[in-house]
């Protein structure tokens, strides 16, 4: 750290341009791992963000650590210079600066890309620089699978820290509940293990707590025997909406009878018509759909890709249905499983979405899922998490409006419209007594207070854990973006 001592007399200047001193230090200490603005490597990283709202952000420099020690060095430099920073795993965030930063340093974890199967094949150690397609492709030939992302392009890190709903979640719980240990770099540069036996409070806080406590450089996750999948997409006319919604309610109620079933209802608009494009999966290598999917299979299909398949193939298909290069927004709302609120949501989404159809590139997409009883049961695996759902047993509906569009000048109009959708549905849910406070971090907008949705007990636990492991508040004050412990990223919204 001689270089840090050399500029210790520059603290006054560092207060006015902390990013410059941080970039100078990192490029000196770890020259080969630092990407300066305008270089081909720098532009390549920016182009790797899924959403244009993130790709448009220009960090002052990008640092690519190759191990936990490099991450520790970076955090010490950033703390010394008081330079804001962001952390990128796969870069699949939606809002500007969710996993990048304008006047600061981006820590890109792409080089932390190990995939190592344990000798007994019960666990896999995975680096946050991997995407789920990499993980599935490495494990499938070994007859193994993990509880991971359903979109092949999503990064390992943010998905696991935010909860992680997967094809296999009704069987084994959410992805975060299948993490056995974390290698974590704290704000002071310490490298620690968090597990059920070491730093147990940090272990629990990381399971759903996002980037609020540390930078994770390795995850050890449960592995399971794998014999293939069945599934794909069935596209159907909007005329069958009532049947599809009723089938979704039945699936939510019946899920415990066959937890291998996974359903995502996707609604969209194309060439003047609303339509359904539903992901139907079965977590076993069968040739025909199970009886639990009969209600969905009975709906006439305009297009049907369902067949015996692999988890990597299905995840790749989902990623291809969610192209990069658009401006994007995600929102989330959770309610009790109830056909009335499901129908109200669809009516509200269509009514408000149609008002925006003249906006260039606007695509009013979204999806509907069920947080099944099996998912909820899995939340006490390896100890509890901080999601606030561990004591819940009844299935829940999860709404995820996910519009995309072309131009920045339309941001305000579209975001206001989708705030209105969420607000209207929440108000109706309260009237029907089916509202639920939980917010799923991986689908939330920058206007939603995720941590408050976990409940006051969980929030207080997370605050205590933050004070213990991050007393200087590095991840609350220097880390830019993300869902912090004190309100929504863009102000205290009620949405």
GROMACS .gro file of C-alpha atoms in nm:
model
  495
    1UNK     CA    1   0.000   0.000   0.000
    2UNK     CA    2   0.294   0.232  -0.058
    3UNK     CA    3   0.100   0.406  -0.334
    4UNK     CA    4  -0.172   0.492  -0.085
    5UNK     CA    5   0.081   0.649   0.147
    6UNK     CA    6   0.225   0.849  -0.143
    7UNK     CA    7  -0.099   1.039  -0.192
    8UNK     CA    8  -0.198   1.065   0.173
    9UNK     CA    9  -0.122   1.436   0.150
   10UNK     CA   10  -0.385   1.475  -0.121
   11UNK     CA   11  -0.687   1.417   0.102
   12UNK     CA   12  -0.819   1.765   0.041
   13UNK     CA   13  -0.817   1.714  -0.334
   14UNK     CA   14  -0.960   1.365  -0.292
   15UNK     CA   15  -1.270   1.516  -0.137
   16UNK     CA   16  -1.344   1.702  -0.461
   17UNK     CA   17  -1.251   1.428  -0.708
   18UNK     CA   18  -1.237   1.098  -0.522
   19UNK     CA   19  -1.287   0.897  -0.838
   20UNK     CA   20  -0.966   1.035  -0.991
   21UNK     CA   21  -0.752   0.932  -0.696
   22UNK     CA   22  -0.920   0.592  -0.677
   23UNK     CA   23  -0.861   0.531  -1.047
   24UNK     CA   24  -0.498   0.644  -1.020
   25UNK     CA   25  -0.437   0.409  -0.729
   26UNK     CA   26  -0.610   0.107  -0.879
   27UNK     CA   27  -0.436   0.151  -1.214
   28UNK     CA   28  -0.102   0.166  -1.030
   29UNK     CA   29  -0.157  -0.116  -0.782
   30UNK     CA   30  -0.337  -0.352  -1.022
   31UNK     CA   31  -0.257  -0.209  -1.364
   32UNK     CA   32  -0.358  -0.512  -1.570
   33UNK     CA   33  -0.697  -0.528  -1.403
   34UNK     CA   34  -0.800  -0.166  -1.445
   35UNK     CA   35  -0.988  -0.045  -1.754
   36UNK     CA   36  -0.973   0.328  -1.825
   37UNK     CA   37  -1.257   0.515  -1.991
   38UNK     CA   38  -1.265   0.492  -2.368
   39UNK     CA   39  -1.051   0.180  -2.396
   40UNK     CA   40  -1.187  -0.122  -2.589
   41UNK     CA   41  -1.209  -0.328  -2.270
   42UNK     CA   42  -1.400  -0.053  -2.092
   43UNK     CA   43  -1.652  -0.024  -2.376
   44UNK     CA   44  -1.690  -0.401  -2.392
   45UNK     CA   45  -1.795  -0.411  -2.025
   46UNK     CA   46  -2.045  -0.129  -2.073
   47UNK     CA   47  -2.197  -0.307  -2.372
   48UNK     CA   48  -2.244  -0.623  -2.165
   49UNK     CA   49  -2.522  -0.470  -1.953
   50UNK     CA   50  -2.862  -0.613  -2.042
   51UNK     CA   51  -3.059  -0.288  -2.022
   52UNK     CA   52  -2.970   0.026  -2.214
   53UNK     CA   53  -3.065   0.224  -1.903
   54UNK     CA   54  -2.756   0.071  -1.741
   55UNK     CA   55  -2.531   0.059  -2.047
   56UNK     CA   56  -2.568   0.436  -2.091
   57UNK     CA   57  -2.404   0.497  -1.752
   58UNK     CA   58  -2.031   0.580  -1.775
   59UNK     CA   59  -1.815   0.478  -1.478
   60UNK     CA   60  -1.489   0.669  -1.431
   61UNK     CA   61  -1.304   0.338  -1.443
   62UNK     CA   62  -1.364  -0.036  -1.426
   63UNK     CA   63  -1.172  -0.275  -1.200
   64UNK     CA   64  -1.177  -0.650  -1.269
   65UNK     CA   65  -1.048  -0.846  -0.969
   66UNK     CA   66  -0.924  -1.201  -1.017
   67UNK     CA   67  -0.966  -1.317  -0.656
   68UNK     CA   68  -1.093  -1.214  -0.315
   69UNK     CA   69  -0.764  -1.043  -0.228
   70UNK     CA   70  -0.804  -0.811  -0.529
   71UNK     CA   71  -1.155  -0.723  -0.413
   72UNK     CA   72  -1.015  -0.644  -0.069
   73UNK     CA   73  -0.754  -0.412  -0.221
   74UNK     CA   74  -1.022  -0.234  -0.422
   75UNK     CA   75  -1.245  -0.181  -0.119
   76UNK     CA   76  -0.954  -0.040   0.082
   77UNK     CA   77  -0.867   0.201  -0.199
   78UNK     CA   78  -1.228   0.309  -0.244
   79UNK     CA   79  -1.273   0.362   0.127
   80UNK     CA   80  -0.945   0.554   0.152
   81UNK     CA   81  -1.042   0.787  -0.133
   82UNK     CA   82  -1.413   0.797  -0.041
   83UNK     CA   83  -1.493   0.702  -0.399
   84UNK     CA   84  -1.840   0.571  -0.486
   85UNK     CA   85  -1.847   0.228  -0.643
   86UNK     CA   86  -2.085  -0.031  -0.787
   87UNK     CA   87  -2.058  -0.406  -0.824
   88UNK     CA   88  -2.148  -0.601  -1.140
   89UNK     CA   89  -2.204  -0.975  -1.161
   90UNK     CA   90  -2.405  -1.036  -1.479
   91UNK     CA   91  -2.534  -0.681  -1.522
   92UNK     CA   92  -2.900  -0.775  -1.560
   93UNK     CA   93  -3.033  -0.486  -1.351
   94UNK     CA   94  -3.299  -0.254  -1.493
   95UNK     CA   95  -3.273   0.099  -1.359
   96UNK     CA   96  -2.982   0.341  -1.425
   97UNK     CA   97  -2.702   0.269  -1.180
   98UNK     CA   98  -2.852  -0.047  -1.029
   99UNK     CA   99  -2.519  -0.223  -1.080
  100UNK     CA  100  -2.303   0.053  -1.225
  101UNK     CA  101  -2.206   0.408  -1.128
  102UNK     CA  102  -2.159   0.744  -1.303
  103UNK     CA  103  -1.894   0.922  -1.094
  104UNK     CA  104  -1.716   0.628  -0.942
  105UNK     CA  105  -1.552   0.291  -1.003
  106UNK     CA  106  -1.731  -0.017  -1.128
  107UNK     CA  107  -1.606  -0.345  -0.980
  108UNK     CA  108  -1.673  -0.602  -1.251
  109UNK     CA  109  -1.660  -0.958  -1.112
  110UNK     CA  110  -1.638  -1.126  -1.454
  111UNK     CA  111  -1.297  -1.287  -1.378
  112UNK     CA  112  -1.431  -1.461  -1.066
  113UNK     CA  113  -1.562  -1.739  -1.285
  114UNK     CA  114  -1.483  -2.074  -1.122
  115UNK     CA  115  -1.723  -2.371  -1.129
  116UNK     CA  116  -1.597  -2.650  -0.903
  117UNK     CA  117  -1.792  -2.963  -0.809
  118UNK     CA  118  -1.718  -3.113  -0.466
  119UNK     CA  119  -1.569  -3.467  -0.456
  120UNK     CA  120  -1.895  -3.609  -0.321
  121UNK     CA  121  -2.095  -3.419  -0.589
  122UNK     CA  122  -2.324  -3.267  -0.326
  123UNK     CA  123  -2.221  -2.904  -0.378
  124UNK     CA  124  -2.079  -2.672  -0.642
  125UNK     CA  125  -1.858  -2.370  -0.580
  126UNK     CA  126  -1.945  -2.094  -0.827
  127UNK     CA  127  -1.794  -1.751  -0.885
  128UNK     CA  128  -2.020  -1.445  -0.923
  129UNK     CA  129  -1.874  -1.371  -1.266
  130UNK     CA  130  -2.060  -1.665  -1.417
  131UNK     CA  131  -2.401  -1.657  -1.580
  132UNK     CA  132  -2.647  -1.938  -1.530
  133UNK     CA  133  -2.606  -2.080  -1.880
  134UNK     CA  134  -2.237  -2.141  -1.797
  135UNK     CA  135  -2.330  -2.322  -1.476
  136UNK     CA  136  -2.597  -2.545  -1.629
  137UNK     CA  137  -2.380  -2.631  -1.929
  138UNK     CA  138  -2.095  -2.739  -1.701
  139UNK     CA  139  -2.315  -2.953  -1.476
  140UNK     CA  140  -2.553  -3.121  -1.720
  141UNK     CA  141  -2.291  -3.366  -1.858
  142UNK     CA  142  -2.223  -3.469  -1.497
  143UNK     CA  143  -2.590  -3.547  -1.429
  144UNK     CA  144  -2.616  -3.257  -1.184
  145UNK     CA  145  -2.824  -2.942  -1.152
  146UNK     CA  146  -2.845  -2.648  -0.912
  147UNK     CA  147  -3.129  -2.417  -0.819
  148UNK     CA  148  -3.045  -2.121  -1.041
  149UNK     CA  149  -3.176  -1.858  -1.277
  150UNK     CA  150  -3.435  -1.934  -1.543
  151UNK     CA  151  -3.284  -1.673  -1.775
  152UNK     CA  152  -2.950  -1.800  -1.911
  153UNK     CA  153  -2.804  -1.449  -1.930
  154UNK     CA  154  -2.861  -1.356  -1.564
  155UNK     CA  155  -2.552  -1.339  -1.344
  156UNK     CA  156  -2.497  -1.570  -1.050
  157UNK     CA  157  -2.424  -1.304  -0.786
  158UNK     CA  158  -2.721  -1.070  -0.782
  159UNK     CA  159  -2.965  -1.352  -0.843
  160UNK     CA  160  -2.849  -1.552  -0.540
  161UNK     CA  161  -2.831  -1.251  -0.307
  162UNK     CA  162  -3.178  -1.127  -0.404
  163UNK     CA  163  -3.364  -1.454  -0.346
  164UNK     CA  164  -3.371  -1.639  -0.675
  165UNK     CA  165  -3.687  -1.810  -0.807
  166UNK     CA  166  -3.596  -2.114  -1.018
  167UNK     CA  167  -3.753  -2.398  -1.215
  168UNK     CA  168  -3.671  -2.631  -0.925
  169UNK     CA  169  -3.782  -2.398  -0.644
  170UNK     CA  170  -4.104  -2.580  -0.555
  171UNK     CA  171  -3.887  -2.888  -0.495
  172UNK     CA  172  -3.586  -2.735  -0.319
  173UNK     CA  173  -3.667  -2.373  -0.226
  174UNK     CA  174  -3.536  -2.050  -0.371
  175UNK     CA  175  -3.178  -2.030  -0.490
  176UNK     CA  176  -3.057  -1.830  -0.190
  177UNK     CA  177  -3.188  -2.104   0.040
  178UNK     CA  178  -2.960  -2.350  -0.135
  179UNK     CA  179  -2.642  -2.153  -0.062
  180UNK     CA  180  -2.438  -2.341   0.198
  181UNK     CA  181  -2.165  -2.080   0.236
  182UNK     CA  182  -2.042  -1.746   0.106
  183UNK     CA  183  -1.686  -1.619   0.068
  184UNK     CA  184  -1.737  -1.254   0.156
  185UNK     CA  185  -1.512  -0.948   0.144
  186UNK     CA  186  -1.619  -0.693   0.405
  187UNK     CA  187  -1.590  -0.318   0.378
  188UNK     CA  188  -1.266  -0.317   0.579
  189UNK     CA  189  -1.104  -0.564   0.340
  190UNK     CA  190  -1.144  -0.870   0.563
  191UNK     CA  191  -1.214  -1.196   0.382
  192UNK     CA  192  -1.453  -1.417   0.578
  193UNK     CA  193  -1.672  -1.724   0.533
  194UNK     CA  194  -2.041  -1.700   0.618
  195UNK     CA  195  -2.223  -2.028   0.673
  196UNK     CA  196  -2.448  -2.204   0.918
  197UNK     CA  197  -2.146  -2.250   1.149
  198UNK     CA  198  -1.935  -1.938   1.078
  199UNK     CA  199  -2.058  -1.578   1.101
  200UNK     CA  200  -2.410  -1.713   1.116
  201UNK     CA  201  -2.579  -1.374   1.139
  202UNK     CA  202  -2.403  -1.256   0.823
  203UNK     CA  203  -2.498  -1.584   0.655
  204UNK     CA  204  -2.864  -1.524   0.724
  205UNK     CA  205  -2.847  -1.158   0.619
  206UNK     CA  206  -2.686  -1.243   0.285
  207UNK     CA  207  -2.972  -1.480   0.199
  208UNK     CA  208  -3.202  -1.220   0.045
  209UNK     CA  209  -3.017  -0.913   0.170
  210UNK     CA  210  -2.862  -0.813  -0.162
  211UNK     CA  211  -2.537  -0.618  -0.171
  212UNK     CA  212  -2.581  -0.454   0.170
  213UNK     CA  213  -2.307  -0.632   0.365
  214UNK     CA  214  -2.015  -0.750   0.152
  215UNK     CA  215  -1.893  -0.837  -0.194
  216UNK     CA  216  -1.933  -1.211  -0.246
  217UNK     CA  217  -1.647  -1.377  -0.433
  218UNK     CA  218  -1.767  -1.739  -0.416
  219UNK     CA  219  -2.089  -1.928  -0.344
  220UNK     CA  220  -2.110  -2.292  -0.236
  221UNK     CA  221  -2.451  -2.418  -0.343
  222UNK     CA  222  -2.636  -2.748  -0.320
  223UNK     CA  223  -2.626  -2.979  -0.623
  224UNK     CA  224  -2.892  -3.235  -0.712
  225UNK     CA  225  -2.917  -3.538  -0.941
  226UNK     CA  226  -3.039  -3.440  -1.286
  227UNK     CA  227  -3.204  -3.640  -1.564
  228UNK     CA  228  -3.326  -3.364  -1.794
  229UNK     CA  229  -3.634  -3.144  -1.825
  230UNK     CA  230  -3.958  -3.115  -2.017
  231UNK     CA  231  -4.091  -2.777  -2.120
  232UNK     CA  232  -4.098  -2.476  -2.344
  233UNK     CA  233  -4.336  -2.199  -2.447
  234UNK     CA  234  -4.698  -2.213  -2.556
  235UNK     CA  235  -4.834  -1.899  -2.723
  236UNK     CA  236  -5.212  -1.858  -2.703
  237UNK     CA  237  -5.482  -1.611  -2.800
  238UNK     CA  238  -5.605  -1.352  -2.552
  239UNK     CA  239  -5.950  -1.507  -2.600
  240UNK     CA  240  -5.849  -1.779  -2.353
  241UNK     CA  241  -5.753  -1.538  -2.073
  242UNK     CA  242  -6.025  -1.656  -1.831
  243UNK     CA  243  -5.926  -2.021  -1.874
  244UNK     CA  244  -5.553  -1.944  -1.833
  245UNK     CA  245  -5.605  -1.740  -1.517
  246UNK     CA  246  -5.823  -2.011  -1.362
  247UNK     CA  247  -5.557  -2.268  -1.452
  248UNK     CA  248  -5.296  -2.055  -1.276
  249UNK     CA  249  -5.497  -2.046  -0.955
  250UNK     CA  250  -5.543  -2.424  -0.974
  251UNK     CA  251  -5.169  -2.470  -1.028
  252UNK     CA  252  -5.093  -2.262  -0.719
  253UNK     CA  253  -5.326  -2.469  -0.504
  254UNK     CA  254  -5.219  -2.804  -0.649
  255UNK     CA  255  -4.842  -2.745  -0.654
  256UNK     CA  256  -4.765  -2.955  -0.341
  257UNK     CA  257  -4.900  -3.261  -0.524
  258UNK     CA  258  -4.627  -3.234  -0.786
  259UNK     CA  259  -4.356  -2.978  -0.704
  260UNK     CA  260  -4.169  -3.060  -1.025
  261UNK     CA  261  -4.414  -2.838  -1.216
  262UNK     CA  262  -4.313  -2.478  -1.292
  263UNK     CA  263  -4.536  -2.218  -1.462
  264UNK     CA  264  -4.478  -1.858  -1.570
  265UNK     CA  265  -4.761  -1.667  -1.740
  266UNK     CA  266  -4.619  -1.405  -1.978
  267UNK     CA  267  -4.849  -1.143  -2.127
  268UNK     CA  268  -4.755  -0.920  -2.418
  269UNK     CA  269  -4.873  -0.720  -2.718
  270UNK     CA  270  -4.785  -0.769  -3.085
  271UNK     CA  271  -4.928  -0.636  -3.410
  272UNK     CA  272  -5.239  -0.494  -3.250
  273UNK     CA  273  -5.320  -0.791  -3.028
  274UNK     CA  274  -5.261  -0.898  -2.670
  275UNK     CA  275  -5.142  -1.256  -2.630
  276UNK     CA  276  -5.017  -1.512  -2.380
  277UNK     CA  277  -4.671  -1.671  -2.407
  278UNK     CA  278  -4.648  -1.911  -2.116
  279UNK     CA  279  -4.343  -2.099  -1.991
  280UNK     CA  280  -4.445  -2.449  -1.883
  281UNK     CA  281  -4.174  -2.668  -1.733
  282UNK     CA  282  -4.140  -3.004  -1.562
  283UNK     CA  283  -3.824  -3.082  -1.367
  284UNK     CA  284  -3.771  -3.432  -1.502
  285UNK     CA  285  -3.671  -3.571  -1.838
  286UNK     CA  286  -4.011  -3.699  -1.950
  287UNK     CA  287  -4.151  -3.716  -2.303
  288UNK     CA  288  -4.504  -3.602  -2.225
  289UNK     CA  289  -4.644  -3.325  -2.002
  290UNK     CA  290  -4.766  -3.425  -1.655
  291UNK     CA  291  -5.135  -3.426  -1.571
  292UNK     CA  292  -5.089  -3.114  -1.353
  293UNK     CA  293  -5.029  -2.912  -1.672
  294UNK     CA  294  -5.337  -3.043  -1.854
  295UNK     CA  295  -5.538  -2.723  -1.799
  296UNK     CA  296  -5.266  -2.521  -1.971
  297UNK     CA  297  -5.211  -2.777  -2.246
  298UNK     CA  298  -5.586  -2.779  -2.321
  299UNK     CA  299  -5.565  -2.416  -2.434
  300UNK     CA  300  -5.520  -2.407  -2.814
  301UNK     CA  301  -5.169  -2.294  -2.905
  302UNK     CA  302  -5.064  -2.059  -3.183
  303UNK     CA  303  -4.710  -2.181  -3.126
  304UNK     CA  304  -4.582  -2.462  -2.905
  305UNK     CA  305  -4.215  -2.543  -2.831
  306UNK     CA  306  -4.275  -2.778  -2.538
  307UNK     CA  307  -4.082  -3.106  -2.550
  308UNK     CA  308  -3.820  -3.308  -2.364
  309UNK     CA  309  -3.532  -3.070  -2.309
  310UNK     CA  310  -3.249  -2.949  -2.082
  311UNK     CA  311  -3.242  -2.675  -1.823
  312UNK     CA  312  -2.971  -2.491  -2.022
  313UNK     CA  313  -3.184  -2.500  -2.338
  314UNK     CA  314  -3.495  -2.375  -2.158
  315UNK     CA  315  -3.302  -2.097  -1.984
  316UNK     CA  316  -3.149  -1.992  -2.316
  317UNK     CA  317  -3.494  -1.975  -2.474
  318UNK     CA  318  -3.618  -1.748  -2.195
  319UNK     CA  319  -3.318  -1.517  -2.236
  320UNK     CA  320  -3.384  -1.490  -2.610
  321UNK     CA  321  -3.734  -1.371  -2.531
  322UNK     CA  322  -3.588  -1.084  -2.329
  323UNK     CA  323  -3.355  -0.908  -2.571
  324UNK     CA  324  -3.087  -0.665  -2.454
  325UNK     CA  325  -3.049  -0.312  -2.582
  326UNK     CA  326  -3.384  -0.170  -2.467
  327UNK     CA  327  -3.466   0.067  -2.187
  328UNK     CA  328  -3.627  -0.149  -1.919
  329UNK     CA  329  -3.821  -0.130  -1.597
  330UNK     CA  330  -3.931  -0.404  -1.358
  331UNK     CA  331  -4.196  -0.375  -1.088
  332UNK     CA  332  -4.331  -0.624  -0.838
  333UNK     CA  333  -4.645  -0.678  -0.635
  334UNK     CA  334  -4.737  -0.978  -0.421
  335UNK     CA  335  -5.089  -1.078  -0.319
  336UNK     CA  336  -5.267  -1.379  -0.179
  337UNK     CA  337  -5.371  -1.639  -0.436
  338UNK     CA  338  -5.709  -1.505  -0.547
  339UNK     CA  339  -5.877  -1.503  -0.889
  340UNK     CA  340  -6.037  -1.162  -0.827
  341UNK     CA  341  -5.708  -0.977  -0.791
  342UNK     CA  342  -5.557  -1.174  -1.077
  343UNK     CA  343  -5.836  -1.061  -1.310
  344UNK     CA  344  -5.818  -0.703  -1.178
  345UNK     CA  345  -5.443  -0.691  -1.244
  346UNK     CA  346  -5.486  -0.803  -1.606
  347UNK     CA  347  -5.768  -0.555  -1.669
  348UNK     CA  348  -5.562  -0.271  -1.517
  349UNK     CA  349  -5.245  -0.365  -1.704
  350UNK     CA  350  -5.426  -0.375  -2.040
  351UNK     CA  351  -5.614  -0.050  -1.981
  352UNK     CA  352  -5.305   0.148  -1.879
  353UNK     CA  353  -5.069  -0.027  -2.119
  354UNK     CA  354  -5.284   0.057  -2.421
  355UNK     CA  355  -5.250   0.429  -2.343
  356UNK     CA  356  -4.876   0.403  -2.416
  357UNK     CA  357  -4.881   0.207  -2.741
  358UNK     CA  358  -4.783   0.511  -2.946
  359UNK     CA  359  -4.445   0.542  -2.770
  360UNK     CA  360  -4.156   0.430  -2.996
  361UNK     CA  361  -4.048   0.074  -2.919
  362UNK     CA  362  -4.287   0.039  -2.627
  363UNK     CA  363  -4.360  -0.323  -2.541
  364UNK     CA  364  -4.603  -0.376  -2.249
  365UNK     CA  365  -4.471  -0.711  -2.129
  366UNK     CA  366  -4.497  -0.871  -1.788
  367UNK     CA  367  -4.536  -1.201  -1.613
  368UNK     CA  368  -4.735  -1.366  -1.336
  369UNK     CA  369  -4.599  -1.636  -1.107
  370UNK     CA  370  -4.694  -1.824  -0.793
  371UNK     CA  371  -4.481  -1.836  -0.480
  372UNK     CA  372  -4.577  -2.194  -0.406
  373UNK     CA  373  -4.609  -2.375  -0.076
  374UNK     CA  374  -4.297  -2.573  -0.166
  375UNK     CA  375  -4.097  -2.254  -0.214
  376UNK     CA  376  -4.211  -2.124   0.123
  377UNK     CA  377  -4.130  -2.454   0.293
  378UNK     CA  378  -3.777  -2.437   0.158
  379UNK     CA  379  -3.705  -2.103   0.325
  380UNK     CA  380  -3.580  -2.263   0.647
  381UNK     CA  381  -3.321  -2.471   0.461
  382UNK     CA  382  -2.968  -2.436   0.605
  383UNK     CA  383  -3.119  -2.194   0.856
  384UNK     CA  384  -3.349  -1.904   0.778
  385UNK     CA  385  -3.322  -1.612   0.536
  386UNK     CA  386  -3.427  -1.246   0.573
  387UNK     CA  387  -3.714  -1.244   0.324
  388UNK     CA  388  -3.979  -1.247   0.595
  389UNK     CA  389  -4.173  -1.537   0.440
  390UNK     CA  390  -4.047  -1.826   0.655
  391UNK     CA  391  -4.369  -1.842   0.859
  392UNK     CA  392  -4.595  -1.826   0.553
  393UNK     CA  393  -4.757  -2.144   0.425
  394UNK     CA  394  -5.025  -2.031   0.178
  395UNK     CA  395  -4.928  -1.974  -0.187
  396UNK     CA  396  -4.898  -1.618  -0.314
  397UNK     CA  397  -4.937  -1.446  -0.650
  398UNK     CA  398  -4.640  -1.249  -0.781
  399UNK     CA  399  -4.698  -0.983  -1.048
  400UNK     CA  400  -4.398  -0.858  -1.248
  401UNK     CA  401  -4.480  -0.581  -1.498
  402UNK     CA  402  -4.171  -0.548  -1.719
  403UNK     CA  403  -4.208  -0.284  -1.993
  404UNK     CA  404  -3.936  -0.194  -2.240
  405UNK     CA  405  -3.897   0.096  -2.483
  406UNK     CA  406  -3.644   0.286  -2.693
  407UNK     CA  407  -3.595   0.647  -2.585
  408UNK     CA  408  -3.488   0.819  -2.263
  409UNK     CA  409  -3.737   1.102  -2.318
  410UNK     CA  410  -4.018   0.852  -2.258
  411UNK     CA  411  -3.883   0.728  -1.923
  412UNK     CA  412  -4.096   0.954  -1.706
  413UNK     CA  413  -4.422   0.880  -1.885
  414UNK     CA  414  -4.376   0.504  -1.876
  415UNK     CA  415  -4.253   0.488  -1.517
  416UNK     CA  416  -4.547   0.701  -1.400
  417UNK     CA  417  -4.791   0.472  -1.581
  418UNK     CA  418  -4.649   0.161  -1.420
  419UNK     CA  419  -4.646   0.322  -1.078
  420UNK     CA  420  -5.016   0.382  -1.138
  421UNK     CA  421  -5.071   0.015  -1.227
  422UNK     CA  422  -4.898  -0.106  -0.913
  423UNK     CA  423  -5.077   0.148  -0.695
  424UNK     CA  424  -5.420   0.063  -0.838
  425UNK     CA  425  -5.374  -0.311  -0.796
  426UNK     CA  426  -5.239  -0.269  -0.443
  427UNK     CA  427  -5.540  -0.057  -0.346
  428UNK     CA  428  -5.777  -0.318  -0.486
  429UNK     CA  429  -5.588  -0.595  -0.305
  430UNK     CA  430  -5.629  -0.405   0.020
  431UNK     CA  431  -6.005  -0.375  -0.042
  432UNK     CA  432  -6.024  -0.749  -0.104
  433UNK     CA  433  -5.799  -0.822   0.197
  434UNK     CA  434  -5.551  -1.010  -0.022
  435UNK     CA  435  -5.257  -0.766  -0.016
  436UNK     CA  436  -4.913  -0.884   0.095
  437UNK     CA  437  -4.620  -0.657   0.186
  438UNK     CA  438  -4.339  -0.874   0.049
  439UNK     CA  439  -4.137  -0.735  -0.242
  440UNK     CA  440  -3.907  -0.960  -0.443
  441UNK     CA  441  -3.577  -0.775  -0.480
  442UNK     CA  442  -3.489  -0.920  -0.820
  443UNK     CA  443  -3.805  -0.776  -0.976
  444UNK     CA  444  -3.841  -0.449  -0.784
  445UNK     CA  445  -3.823  -0.100  -0.931
  446UNK     CA  446  -3.609   0.186  -0.808
  447UNK     CA  447  -3.920   0.334  -0.646
  448UNK     CA  448  -3.993   0.033  -0.423
  449UNK     CA  449  -3.863  -0.014  -0.068
  450UNK     CA  450  -3.769  -0.382  -0.078
  451UNK     CA  451  -3.629  -0.412   0.273
  452UNK     CA  452  -3.941  -0.260   0.432
  453UNK     CA  453  -4.138  -0.530   0.252
  454UNK     CA  454  -3.947  -0.795   0.447
  455UNK     CA  455  -4.103  -0.668   0.770
  456UNK     CA  456  -3.976  -0.465   1.065
  457UNK     CA  457  -3.818  -0.762   1.244
  458UNK     CA  458  -3.612  -0.862   0.945
  459UNK     CA  459  -3.512  -0.502   0.875
  460UNK     CA  460  -3.391  -0.449   1.231
  461UNK     CA  461  -3.188  -0.770   1.213
  462UNK     CA  462  -3.028  -0.650   0.890
  463UNK     CA  463  -2.947  -0.311   1.040
  464UNK     CA  464  -2.780  -0.477   1.336
  465UNK     CA  465  -2.584  -0.705   1.105
  466UNK     CA  466  -2.477  -0.407   0.896
  467UNK     CA  467  -2.352  -0.220   1.202
  468UNK     CA  468  -2.153  -0.526   1.310
  469UNK     CA  469  -1.989  -0.619   0.979
  470UNK     CA  470  -1.983  -0.278   0.808
  471UNK     CA  471  -1.948  -0.021   1.089
  472UNK     CA  472  -1.820   0.245   0.848
  473UNK     CA  473  -2.124   0.204   0.625
  474UNK     CA  474  -1.925   0.126   0.312
  475UNK     CA  475  -2.211  -0.066   0.153
  476UNK     CA  476  -2.473   0.188   0.259
  477UNK     CA  477  -2.292   0.508   0.163
  478UNK     CA  478  -2.008   0.440  -0.083
  479UNK     CA  479  -2.178   0.161  -0.277
  480UNK     CA  480  -2.397   0.322  -0.540
  481UNK     CA  481  -2.722   0.170  -0.660
  482UNK     CA  482  -2.886  -0.144  -0.535
  483UNK     CA  483  -3.157  -0.180  -0.274
  484UNK     CA  484  -3.028  -0.035   0.052
  485UNK     CA  485  -3.150  -0.078   0.408
  486UNK     CA  486  -3.299   0.271   0.436
  487UNK     CA  487  -3.567   0.308   0.170
  488UNK     CA  488  -3.615   0.281  -0.204
  489UNK     CA  489  -3.317   0.366  -0.428
  490UNK     CA  490  -3.498   0.676  -0.559
  491UNK     CA  491  -3.674   0.801  -0.251
  492UNK     CA  492  -3.930   0.669  -0.007
  493UNK     CA  493  -4.209   0.557  -0.236
  494UNK     CA  494  -4.511   0.361  -0.123
  495UNK     CA  495  -4.521   0.157  -0.444
   0.00000   0.00000   0.00000
